[in-house]
mmCIF file of C-alpha atoms in Angstrom:
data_model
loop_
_atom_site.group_PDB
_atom_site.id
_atom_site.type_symbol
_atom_site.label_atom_id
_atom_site.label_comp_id
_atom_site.label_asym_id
_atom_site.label_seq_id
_atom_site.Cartn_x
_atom_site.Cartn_y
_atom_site.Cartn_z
ATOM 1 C CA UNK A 1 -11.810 -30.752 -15.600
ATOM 2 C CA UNK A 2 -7.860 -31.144 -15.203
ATOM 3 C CA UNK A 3 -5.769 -29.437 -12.438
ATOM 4 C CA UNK A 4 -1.711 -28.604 -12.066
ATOM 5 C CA UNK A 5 -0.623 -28.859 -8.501
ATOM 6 C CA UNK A 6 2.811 -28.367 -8.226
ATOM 7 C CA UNK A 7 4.410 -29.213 -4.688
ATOM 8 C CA UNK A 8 2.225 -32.078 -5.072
ATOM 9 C CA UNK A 9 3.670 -34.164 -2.218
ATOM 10 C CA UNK A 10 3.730 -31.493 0.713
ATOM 11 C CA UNK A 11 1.529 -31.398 3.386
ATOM 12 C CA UNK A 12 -1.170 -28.949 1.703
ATOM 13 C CA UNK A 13 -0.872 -30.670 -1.515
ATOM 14 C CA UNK A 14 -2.102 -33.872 -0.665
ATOM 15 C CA UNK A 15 -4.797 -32.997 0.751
ATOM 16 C CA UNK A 16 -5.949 -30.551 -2.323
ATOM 17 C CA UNK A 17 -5.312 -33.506 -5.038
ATOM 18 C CA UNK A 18 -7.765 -35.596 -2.302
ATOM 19 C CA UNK A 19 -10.040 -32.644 -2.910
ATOM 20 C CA UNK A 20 -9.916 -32.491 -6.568
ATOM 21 C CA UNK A 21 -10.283 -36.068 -7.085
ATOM 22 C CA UNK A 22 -13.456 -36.145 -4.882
ATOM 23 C CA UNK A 23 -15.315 -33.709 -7.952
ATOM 24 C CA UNK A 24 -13.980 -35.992 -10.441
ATOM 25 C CA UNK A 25 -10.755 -33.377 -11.376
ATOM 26 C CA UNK A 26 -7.807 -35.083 -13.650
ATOM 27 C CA UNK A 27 -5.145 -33.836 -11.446
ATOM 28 C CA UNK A 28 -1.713 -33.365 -13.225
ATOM 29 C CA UNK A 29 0.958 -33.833 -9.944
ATOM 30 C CA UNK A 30 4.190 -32.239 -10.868
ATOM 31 C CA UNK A 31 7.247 -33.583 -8.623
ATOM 32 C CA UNK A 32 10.826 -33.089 -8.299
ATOM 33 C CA UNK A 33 12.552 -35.749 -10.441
ATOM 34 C CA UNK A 34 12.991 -38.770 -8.273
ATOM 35 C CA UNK A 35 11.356 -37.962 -5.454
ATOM 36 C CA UNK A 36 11.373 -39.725 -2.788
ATOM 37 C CA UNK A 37 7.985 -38.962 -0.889
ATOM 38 C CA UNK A 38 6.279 -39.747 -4.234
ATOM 39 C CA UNK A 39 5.189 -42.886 -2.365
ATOM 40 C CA UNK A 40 2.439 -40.108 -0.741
ATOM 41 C CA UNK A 41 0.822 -39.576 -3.807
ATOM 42 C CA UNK A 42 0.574 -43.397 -4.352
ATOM 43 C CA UNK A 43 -1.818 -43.554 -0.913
ATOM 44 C CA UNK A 44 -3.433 -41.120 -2.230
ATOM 45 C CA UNK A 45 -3.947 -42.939 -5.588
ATOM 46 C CA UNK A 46 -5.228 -46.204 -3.816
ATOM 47 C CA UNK A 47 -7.931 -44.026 -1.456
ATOM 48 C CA UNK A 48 -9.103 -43.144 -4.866
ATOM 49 C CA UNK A 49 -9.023 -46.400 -6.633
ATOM 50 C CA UNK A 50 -11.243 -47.664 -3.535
ATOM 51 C CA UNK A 51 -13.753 -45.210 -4.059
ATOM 52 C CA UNK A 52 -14.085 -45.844 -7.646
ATOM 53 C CA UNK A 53 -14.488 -49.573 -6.762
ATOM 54 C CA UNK A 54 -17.478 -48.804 -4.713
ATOM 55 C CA UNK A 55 -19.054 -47.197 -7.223
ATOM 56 C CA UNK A 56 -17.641 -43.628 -7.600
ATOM 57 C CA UNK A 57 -15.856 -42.929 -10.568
ATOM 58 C CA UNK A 58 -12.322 -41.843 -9.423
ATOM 59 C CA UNK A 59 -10.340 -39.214 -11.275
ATOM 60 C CA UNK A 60 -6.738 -40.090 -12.013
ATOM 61 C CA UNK A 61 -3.070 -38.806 -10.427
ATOM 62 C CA UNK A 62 -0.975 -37.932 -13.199
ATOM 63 C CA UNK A 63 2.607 -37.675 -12.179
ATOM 64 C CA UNK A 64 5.064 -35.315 -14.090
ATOM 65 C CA UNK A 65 8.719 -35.060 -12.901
ATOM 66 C CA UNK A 66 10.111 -31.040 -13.294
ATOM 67 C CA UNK A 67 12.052 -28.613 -11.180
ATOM 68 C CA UNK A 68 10.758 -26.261 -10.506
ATOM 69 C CA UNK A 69 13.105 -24.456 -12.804
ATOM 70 C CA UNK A 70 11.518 -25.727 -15.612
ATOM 71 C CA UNK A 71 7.907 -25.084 -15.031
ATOM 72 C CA UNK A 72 7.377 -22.711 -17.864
ATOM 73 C CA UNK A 73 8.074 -25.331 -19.936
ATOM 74 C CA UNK A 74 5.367 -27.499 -18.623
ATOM 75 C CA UNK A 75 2.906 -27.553 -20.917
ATOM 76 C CA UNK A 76 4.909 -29.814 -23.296
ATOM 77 C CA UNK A 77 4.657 -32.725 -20.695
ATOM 78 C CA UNK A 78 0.848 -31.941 -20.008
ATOM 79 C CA UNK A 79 -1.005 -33.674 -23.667
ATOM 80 C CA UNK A 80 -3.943 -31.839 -22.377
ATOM 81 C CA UNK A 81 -5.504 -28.511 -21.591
ATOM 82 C CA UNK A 82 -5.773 -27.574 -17.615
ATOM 83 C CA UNK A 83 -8.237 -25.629 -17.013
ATOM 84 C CA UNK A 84 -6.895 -24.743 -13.035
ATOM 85 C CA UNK A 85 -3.433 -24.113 -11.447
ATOM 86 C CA UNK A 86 -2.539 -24.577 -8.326
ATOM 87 C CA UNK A 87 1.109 -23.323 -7.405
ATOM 88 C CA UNK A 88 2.324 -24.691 -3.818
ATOM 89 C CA UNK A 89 5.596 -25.396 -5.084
ATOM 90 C CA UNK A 90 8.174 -23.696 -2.580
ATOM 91 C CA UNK A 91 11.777 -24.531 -2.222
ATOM 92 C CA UNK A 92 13.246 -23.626 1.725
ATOM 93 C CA UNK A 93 10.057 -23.093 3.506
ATOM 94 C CA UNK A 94 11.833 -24.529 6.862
ATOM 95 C CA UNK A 95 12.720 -21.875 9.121
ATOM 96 C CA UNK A 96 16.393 -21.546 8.427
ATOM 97 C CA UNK A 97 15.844 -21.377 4.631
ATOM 98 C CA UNK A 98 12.970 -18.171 5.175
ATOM 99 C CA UNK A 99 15.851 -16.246 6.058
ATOM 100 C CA UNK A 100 18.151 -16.882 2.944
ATOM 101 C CA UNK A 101 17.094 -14.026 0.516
ATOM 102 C CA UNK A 102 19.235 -15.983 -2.415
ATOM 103 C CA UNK A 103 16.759 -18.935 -1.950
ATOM 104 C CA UNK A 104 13.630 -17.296 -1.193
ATOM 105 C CA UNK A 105 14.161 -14.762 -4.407
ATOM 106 C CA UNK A 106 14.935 -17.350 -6.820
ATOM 107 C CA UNK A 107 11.424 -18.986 -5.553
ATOM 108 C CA UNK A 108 9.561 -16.200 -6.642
ATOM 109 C CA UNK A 109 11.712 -16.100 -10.038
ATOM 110 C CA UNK A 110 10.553 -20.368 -10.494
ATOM 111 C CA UNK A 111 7.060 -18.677 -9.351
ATOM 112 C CA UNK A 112 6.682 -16.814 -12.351
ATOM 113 C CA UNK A 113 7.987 -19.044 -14.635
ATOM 114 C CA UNK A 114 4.746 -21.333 -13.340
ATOM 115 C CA UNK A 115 2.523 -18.514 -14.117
ATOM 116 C CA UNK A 116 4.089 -18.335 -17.686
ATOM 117 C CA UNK A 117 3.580 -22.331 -17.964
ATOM 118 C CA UNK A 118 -0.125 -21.918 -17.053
ATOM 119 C CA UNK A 119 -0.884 -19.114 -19.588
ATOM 120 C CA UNK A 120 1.204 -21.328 -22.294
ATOM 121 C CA UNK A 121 -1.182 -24.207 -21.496
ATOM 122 C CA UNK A 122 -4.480 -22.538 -21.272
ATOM 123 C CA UNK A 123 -4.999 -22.128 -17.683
ATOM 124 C CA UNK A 124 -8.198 -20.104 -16.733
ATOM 125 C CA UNK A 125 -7.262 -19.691 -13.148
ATOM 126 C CA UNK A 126 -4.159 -19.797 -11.476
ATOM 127 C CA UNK A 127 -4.024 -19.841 -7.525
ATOM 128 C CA UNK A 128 -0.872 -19.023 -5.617
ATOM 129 C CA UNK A 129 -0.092 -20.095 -1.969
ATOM 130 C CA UNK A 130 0.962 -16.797 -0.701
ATOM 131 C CA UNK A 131 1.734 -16.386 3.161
ATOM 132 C CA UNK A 132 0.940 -14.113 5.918
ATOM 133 C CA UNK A 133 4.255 -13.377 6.295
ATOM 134 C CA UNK A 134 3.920 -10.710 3.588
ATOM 135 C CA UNK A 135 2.630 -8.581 6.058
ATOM 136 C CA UNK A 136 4.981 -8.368 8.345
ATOM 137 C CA UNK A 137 4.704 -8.217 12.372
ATOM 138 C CA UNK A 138 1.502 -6.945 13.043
ATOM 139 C CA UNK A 139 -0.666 -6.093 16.018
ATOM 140 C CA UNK A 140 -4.083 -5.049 14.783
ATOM 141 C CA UNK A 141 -6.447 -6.862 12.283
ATOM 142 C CA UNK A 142 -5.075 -8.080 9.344
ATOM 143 C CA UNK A 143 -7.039 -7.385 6.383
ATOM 144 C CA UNK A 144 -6.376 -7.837 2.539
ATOM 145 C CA UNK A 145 -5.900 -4.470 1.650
ATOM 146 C CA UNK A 146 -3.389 -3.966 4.720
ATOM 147 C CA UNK A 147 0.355 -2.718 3.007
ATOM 148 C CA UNK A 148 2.808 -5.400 3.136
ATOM 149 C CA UNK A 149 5.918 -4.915 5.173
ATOM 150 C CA UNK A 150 7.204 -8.665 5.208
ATOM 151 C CA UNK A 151 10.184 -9.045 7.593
ATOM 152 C CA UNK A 152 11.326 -12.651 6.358
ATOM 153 C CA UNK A 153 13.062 -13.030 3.160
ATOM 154 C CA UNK A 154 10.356 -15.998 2.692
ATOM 155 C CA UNK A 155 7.734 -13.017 2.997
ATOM 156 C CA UNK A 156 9.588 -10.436 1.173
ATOM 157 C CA UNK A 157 9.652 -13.209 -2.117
ATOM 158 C CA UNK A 158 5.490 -13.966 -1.567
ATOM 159 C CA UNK A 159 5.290 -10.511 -1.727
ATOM 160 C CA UNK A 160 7.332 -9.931 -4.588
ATOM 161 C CA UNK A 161 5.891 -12.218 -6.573
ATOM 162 C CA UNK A 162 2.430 -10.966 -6.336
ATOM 163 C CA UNK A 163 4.101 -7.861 -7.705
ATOM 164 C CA UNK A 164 5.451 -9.154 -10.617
ATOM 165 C CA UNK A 165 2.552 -11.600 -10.960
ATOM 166 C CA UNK A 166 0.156 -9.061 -11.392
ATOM 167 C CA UNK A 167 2.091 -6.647 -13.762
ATOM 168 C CA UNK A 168 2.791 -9.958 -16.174
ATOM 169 C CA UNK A 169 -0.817 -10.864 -16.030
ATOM 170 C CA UNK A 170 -1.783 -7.098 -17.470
ATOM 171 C CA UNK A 171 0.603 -6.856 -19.735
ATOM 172 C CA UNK A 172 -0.186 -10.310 -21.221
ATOM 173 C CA UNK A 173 -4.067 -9.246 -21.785
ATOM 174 C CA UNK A 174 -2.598 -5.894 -23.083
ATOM 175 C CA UNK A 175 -1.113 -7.560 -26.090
ATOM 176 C CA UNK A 176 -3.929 -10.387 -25.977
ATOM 177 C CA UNK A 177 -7.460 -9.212 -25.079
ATOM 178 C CA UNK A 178 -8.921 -12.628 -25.633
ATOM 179 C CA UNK A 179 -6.249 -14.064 -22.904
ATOM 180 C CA UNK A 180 -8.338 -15.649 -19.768
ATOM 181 C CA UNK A 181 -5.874 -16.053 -16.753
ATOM 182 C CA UNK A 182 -7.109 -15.449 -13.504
ATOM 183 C CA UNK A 183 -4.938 -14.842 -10.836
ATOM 184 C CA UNK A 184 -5.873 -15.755 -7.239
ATOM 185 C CA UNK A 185 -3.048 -15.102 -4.342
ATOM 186 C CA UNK A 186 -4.251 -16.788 -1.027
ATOM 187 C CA UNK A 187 -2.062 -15.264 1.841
ATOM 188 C CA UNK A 188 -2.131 -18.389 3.979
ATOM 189 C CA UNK A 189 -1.958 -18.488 7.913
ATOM 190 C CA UNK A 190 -1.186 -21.549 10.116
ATOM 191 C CA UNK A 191 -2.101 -24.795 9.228
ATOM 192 C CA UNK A 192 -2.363 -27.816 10.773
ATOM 193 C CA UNK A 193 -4.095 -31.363 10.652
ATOM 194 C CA UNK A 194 -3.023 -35.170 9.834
ATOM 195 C CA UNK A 195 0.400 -35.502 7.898
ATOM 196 C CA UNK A 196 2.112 -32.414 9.100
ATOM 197 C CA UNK A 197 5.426 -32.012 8.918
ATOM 198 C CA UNK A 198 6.699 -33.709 12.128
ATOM 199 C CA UNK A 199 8.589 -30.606 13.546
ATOM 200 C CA UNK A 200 5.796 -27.943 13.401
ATOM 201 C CA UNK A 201 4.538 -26.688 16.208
ATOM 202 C CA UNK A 202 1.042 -28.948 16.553
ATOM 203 C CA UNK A 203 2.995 -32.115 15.715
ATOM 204 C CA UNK A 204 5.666 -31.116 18.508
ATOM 205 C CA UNK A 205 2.936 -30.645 21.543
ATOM 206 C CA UNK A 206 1.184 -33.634 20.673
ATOM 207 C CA UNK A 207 4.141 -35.468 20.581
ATOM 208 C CA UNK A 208 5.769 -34.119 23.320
ATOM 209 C CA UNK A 209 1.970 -34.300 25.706
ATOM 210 C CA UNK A 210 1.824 -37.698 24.660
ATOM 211 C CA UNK A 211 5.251 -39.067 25.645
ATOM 212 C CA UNK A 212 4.275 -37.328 29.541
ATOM 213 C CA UNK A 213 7.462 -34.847 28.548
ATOM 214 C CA UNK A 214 7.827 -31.524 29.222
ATOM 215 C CA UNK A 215 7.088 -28.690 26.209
ATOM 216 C CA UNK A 216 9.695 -25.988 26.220
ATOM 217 C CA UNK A 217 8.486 -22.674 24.556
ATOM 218 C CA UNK A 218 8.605 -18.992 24.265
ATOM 219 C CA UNK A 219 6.040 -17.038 25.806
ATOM 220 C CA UNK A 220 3.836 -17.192 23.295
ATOM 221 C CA UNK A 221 2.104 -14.415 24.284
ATOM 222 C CA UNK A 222 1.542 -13.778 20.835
ATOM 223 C CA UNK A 223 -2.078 -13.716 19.091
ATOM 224 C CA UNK A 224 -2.804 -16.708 16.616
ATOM 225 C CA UNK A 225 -4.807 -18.732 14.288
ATOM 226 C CA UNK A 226 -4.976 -21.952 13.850
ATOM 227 C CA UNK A 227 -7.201 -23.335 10.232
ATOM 228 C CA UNK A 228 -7.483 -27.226 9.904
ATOM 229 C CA UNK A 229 -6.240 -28.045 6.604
ATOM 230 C CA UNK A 230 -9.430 -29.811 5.274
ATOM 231 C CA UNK A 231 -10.941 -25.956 5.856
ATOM 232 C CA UNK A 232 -8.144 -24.688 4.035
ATOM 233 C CA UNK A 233 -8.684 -27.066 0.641
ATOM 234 C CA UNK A 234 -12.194 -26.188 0.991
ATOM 235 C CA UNK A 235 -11.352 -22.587 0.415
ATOM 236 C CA UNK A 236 -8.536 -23.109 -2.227
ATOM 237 C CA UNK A 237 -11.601 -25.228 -4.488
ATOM 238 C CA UNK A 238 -14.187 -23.091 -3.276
ATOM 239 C CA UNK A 239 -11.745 -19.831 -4.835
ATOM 240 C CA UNK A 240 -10.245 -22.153 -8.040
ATOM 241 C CA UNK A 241 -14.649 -22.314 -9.272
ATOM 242 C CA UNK A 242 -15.981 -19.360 -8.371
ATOM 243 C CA UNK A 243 -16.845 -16.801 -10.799
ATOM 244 C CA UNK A 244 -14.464 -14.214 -11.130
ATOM 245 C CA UNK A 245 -13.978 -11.578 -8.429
ATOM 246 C CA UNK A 246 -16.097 -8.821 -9.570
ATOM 247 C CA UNK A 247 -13.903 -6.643 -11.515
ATOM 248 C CA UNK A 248 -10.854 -8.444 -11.362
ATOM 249 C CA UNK A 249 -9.007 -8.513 -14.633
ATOM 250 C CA UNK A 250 -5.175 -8.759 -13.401
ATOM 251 C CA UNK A 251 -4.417 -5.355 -12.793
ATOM 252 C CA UNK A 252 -2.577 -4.419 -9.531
ATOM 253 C CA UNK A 253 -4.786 -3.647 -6.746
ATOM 254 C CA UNK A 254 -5.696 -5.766 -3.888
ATOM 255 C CA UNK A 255 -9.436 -7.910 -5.544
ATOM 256 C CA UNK A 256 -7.355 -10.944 -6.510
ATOM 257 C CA UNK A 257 -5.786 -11.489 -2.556
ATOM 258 C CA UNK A 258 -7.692 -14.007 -0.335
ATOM 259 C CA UNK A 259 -7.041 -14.402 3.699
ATOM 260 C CA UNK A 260 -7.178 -18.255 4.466
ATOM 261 C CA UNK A 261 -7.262 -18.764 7.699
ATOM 262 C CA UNK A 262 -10.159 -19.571 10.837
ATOM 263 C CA UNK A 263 -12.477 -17.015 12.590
ATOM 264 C CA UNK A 264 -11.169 -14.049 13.906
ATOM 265 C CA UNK A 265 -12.933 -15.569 16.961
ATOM 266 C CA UNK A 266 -10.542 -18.486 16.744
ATOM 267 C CA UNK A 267 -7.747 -16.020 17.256
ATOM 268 C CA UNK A 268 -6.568 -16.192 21.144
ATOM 269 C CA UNK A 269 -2.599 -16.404 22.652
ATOM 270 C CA UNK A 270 -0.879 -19.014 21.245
ATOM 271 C CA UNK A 271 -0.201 -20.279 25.170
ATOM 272 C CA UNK A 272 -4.300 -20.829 25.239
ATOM 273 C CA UNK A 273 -3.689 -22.869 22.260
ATOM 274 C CA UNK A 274 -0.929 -25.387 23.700
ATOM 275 C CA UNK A 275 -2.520 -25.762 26.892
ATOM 276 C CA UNK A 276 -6.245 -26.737 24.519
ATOM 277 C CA UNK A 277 -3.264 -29.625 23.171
ATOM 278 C CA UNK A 278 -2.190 -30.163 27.165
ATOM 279 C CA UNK A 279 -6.006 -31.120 27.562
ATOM 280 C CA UNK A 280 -6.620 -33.128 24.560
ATOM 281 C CA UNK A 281 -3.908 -35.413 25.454
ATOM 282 C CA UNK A 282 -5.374 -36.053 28.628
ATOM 283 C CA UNK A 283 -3.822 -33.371 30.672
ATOM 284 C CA UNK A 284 0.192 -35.443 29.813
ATOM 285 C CA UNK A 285 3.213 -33.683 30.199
ATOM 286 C CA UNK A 286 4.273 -29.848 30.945
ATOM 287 C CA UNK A 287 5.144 -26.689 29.699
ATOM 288 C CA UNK A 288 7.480 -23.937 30.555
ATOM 289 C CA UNK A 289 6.787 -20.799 28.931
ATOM 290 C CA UNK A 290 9.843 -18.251 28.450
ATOM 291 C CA UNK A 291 12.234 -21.104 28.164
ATOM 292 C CA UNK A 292 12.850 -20.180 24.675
ATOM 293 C CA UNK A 293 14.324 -16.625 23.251
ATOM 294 C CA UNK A 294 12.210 -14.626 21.434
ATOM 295 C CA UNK A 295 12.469 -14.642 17.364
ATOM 296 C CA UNK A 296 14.931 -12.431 16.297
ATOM 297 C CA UNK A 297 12.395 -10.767 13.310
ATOM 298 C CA UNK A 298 10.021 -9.993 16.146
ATOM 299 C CA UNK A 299 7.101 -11.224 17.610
ATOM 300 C CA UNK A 300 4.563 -12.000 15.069
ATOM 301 C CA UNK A 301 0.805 -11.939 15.881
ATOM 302 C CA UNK A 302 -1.764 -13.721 13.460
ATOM 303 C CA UNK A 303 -4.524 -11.706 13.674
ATOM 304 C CA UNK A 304 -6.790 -12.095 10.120
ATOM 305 C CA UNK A 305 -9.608 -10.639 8.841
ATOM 306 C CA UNK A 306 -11.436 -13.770 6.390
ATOM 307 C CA UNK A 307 -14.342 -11.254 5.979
ATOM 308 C CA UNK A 308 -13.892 -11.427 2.333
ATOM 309 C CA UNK A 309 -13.312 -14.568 0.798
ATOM 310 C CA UNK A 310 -16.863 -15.326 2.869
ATOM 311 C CA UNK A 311 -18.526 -12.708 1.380
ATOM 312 C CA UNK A 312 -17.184 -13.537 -1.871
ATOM 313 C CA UNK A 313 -17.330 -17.116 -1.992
ATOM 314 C CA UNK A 314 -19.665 -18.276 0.889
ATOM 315 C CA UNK A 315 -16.964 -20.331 1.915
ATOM 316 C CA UNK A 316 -16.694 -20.524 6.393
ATOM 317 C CA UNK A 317 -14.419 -22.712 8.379
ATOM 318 C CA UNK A 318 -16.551 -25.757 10.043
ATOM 319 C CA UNK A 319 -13.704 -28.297 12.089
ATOM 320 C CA UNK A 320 -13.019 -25.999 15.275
ATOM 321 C CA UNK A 321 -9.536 -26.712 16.809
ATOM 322 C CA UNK A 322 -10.537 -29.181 19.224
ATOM 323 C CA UNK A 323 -12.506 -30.894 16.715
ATOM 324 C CA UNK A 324 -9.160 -30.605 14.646
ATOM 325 C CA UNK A 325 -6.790 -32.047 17.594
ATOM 326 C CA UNK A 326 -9.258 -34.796 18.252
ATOM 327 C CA UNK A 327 -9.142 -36.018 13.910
ATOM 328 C CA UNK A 328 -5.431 -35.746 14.545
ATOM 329 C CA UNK A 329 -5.536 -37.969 17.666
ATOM 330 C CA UNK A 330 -7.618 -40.690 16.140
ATOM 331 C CA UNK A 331 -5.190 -40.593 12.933
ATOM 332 C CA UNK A 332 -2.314 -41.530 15.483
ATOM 333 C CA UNK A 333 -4.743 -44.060 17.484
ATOM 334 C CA UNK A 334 -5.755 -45.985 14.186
ATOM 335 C CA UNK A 335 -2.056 -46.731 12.979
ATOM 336 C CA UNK A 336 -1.467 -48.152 16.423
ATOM 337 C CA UNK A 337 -0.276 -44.930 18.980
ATOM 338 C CA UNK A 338 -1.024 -46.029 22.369
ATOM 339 C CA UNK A 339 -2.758 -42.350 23.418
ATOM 340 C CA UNK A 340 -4.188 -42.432 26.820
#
């Protein structure tokens, strides 16, 4: 089997190719042109290589240099038919850039020119890392068929592309009944685990805890979720070879959107969440709540229903977060962090 994963060097897509090459998937990595964090899909390479020399046959990395401009012309770089699409490729997904609707909108226009790519080469199913910013601020359970009412620009283009996405997909097998495209949109929640970016909230705690420094915050009074991102590339493989959702043919409706995220009984105050960090790090440093001002957008709460990609799939979340904190600990111990 061969895969696309574009955004192949972010946080999320590292881990996925690590996935994919595990069941022996060709993975086709698609880069900016001179990149320079290609270097982590070279470590990722050599954990491979290792396994195949103790006697597991590895699947390969196969690096292809577009923008993401350009992806609809990818298929003349790819020699071979990919049978699986993985789209995490996302210009300005930092906090200042979610609130530039120039940037975010011409995402969603690169977006579709991805999806056009994958049905030029062939692609059966193509899965789209969507956010749970395209619902907006909520306070109640958030659940798939839930109407969108994204606040951030960043939402507002997920959202919009799923739109479009969905309309191009049915009036592609309009003029081609034979044409086989899936279309999976995974509205993502918060994700953490080894090789985060270094400023997101996780990586700032543990930093912080560890150094014996004090944590300055909002309230953080809100509800969250927090999914450990070997869960989460369990779910996008689990969703990229299962059969078909029933009756799911492209047409717009809400059977092709998937909640990725932990147990609604993960889902507490995000303060419970930092002080779980506090612990883990042997009780270090301090916090003062309120010393922040609230986001401007509103105070979001994460509050997701993952009822159905479980029924669906069979797929459940198994590393709890303090199972999660502790992998990330031992990470930092291992390449030399003095901890405790």
């Amino acid at each position: 089997m061969n895969a696309v994963v574009t955004g192949a060097t972010s946080f999320i897509g590292t881990h996925l190719i690590r996935r994919l090459l595990k069941e022996g998937v060709h993975v086709y990595a698609v880069i900016r042109p001179g990149s320079s964090n290609k270097k982590a899909l070279d470590t990722v390479a050599e954990e491979s290589e290792r396994e195949k020399q103790n006697g597991q046959q590895a699947a390969r990395i196969h690096v292809i240099e577009s923008e993401l401009s350009q992806l609809d012309a990818l298929d003349e770089k790819i020699p071979k038919p990919c049978h699986l699409y993985f789209h995490l490729g996302w210009d300005g997904s930092g906090s200042d850039n979610r609130k530039k609707g120039d940037v975010q909108h011409q995402n969603a226009v690169y977006a579709l020119r991805a999806l056009e790519g994958a049905r030029k080469s062939g692609c059966s199913r193509f899965l789209f890392s969507g956010s749970q910013a395209e619902y907006g601020i909520c306070q109640s359970l958030m659940t798939e068929d839930r109407e969108c009412r994204p606040v951030s620009e960043y939402g507002k283009a997920k959202a919009f592309f799923y739109r479009q996405a969905v309309d191009s997909i049915a009036r592609w097998k309009k003029e081609d009944p034979k044409l086989e495209l899936e279309f999976i949109h995974t509205r993502i929640f918060s994700i953490y685990g080894p090789g985060d970016h270094p400023g997101s909230l996780v990586e700032t705690c543990l930093d912080t805890f560890l150094r014996g420094e004090t944590m300055k915050l909002g309230a953080c009074t809100q509800q969250w979720n927090f999914l450990y991102i070997e869960d989460l590339v369990e779910a996008l493989w689990t969703l990229a070879v299962c059969e078909a959702p029933a009756g799911y043919r492209g047409e717009p409706g809400e059977d092709g959107i998937y909640n990725l995220a932990a147990d609604r009984d993960a889902t507490m105050p995000l303060s419970a969440y930092v002080e779980t960090m506090r612990k883990l790090c042997g009780g270090r440093g301090s916090c003062v709540y309120g010393a922040l001002p609230p986001n401007a957008e509103g105070q979001a709460n994460l509050i997701p229903d993952i009822e159905k990609i479980k029924r669906k799939t069979g797929w459940n979340p198994r590393i709890s977060f303090e199972e999660g904190i502790g992998r990330i600990l031992e990470t930092e111990k291992k390449a030399g962090r003095e901890l405790l």
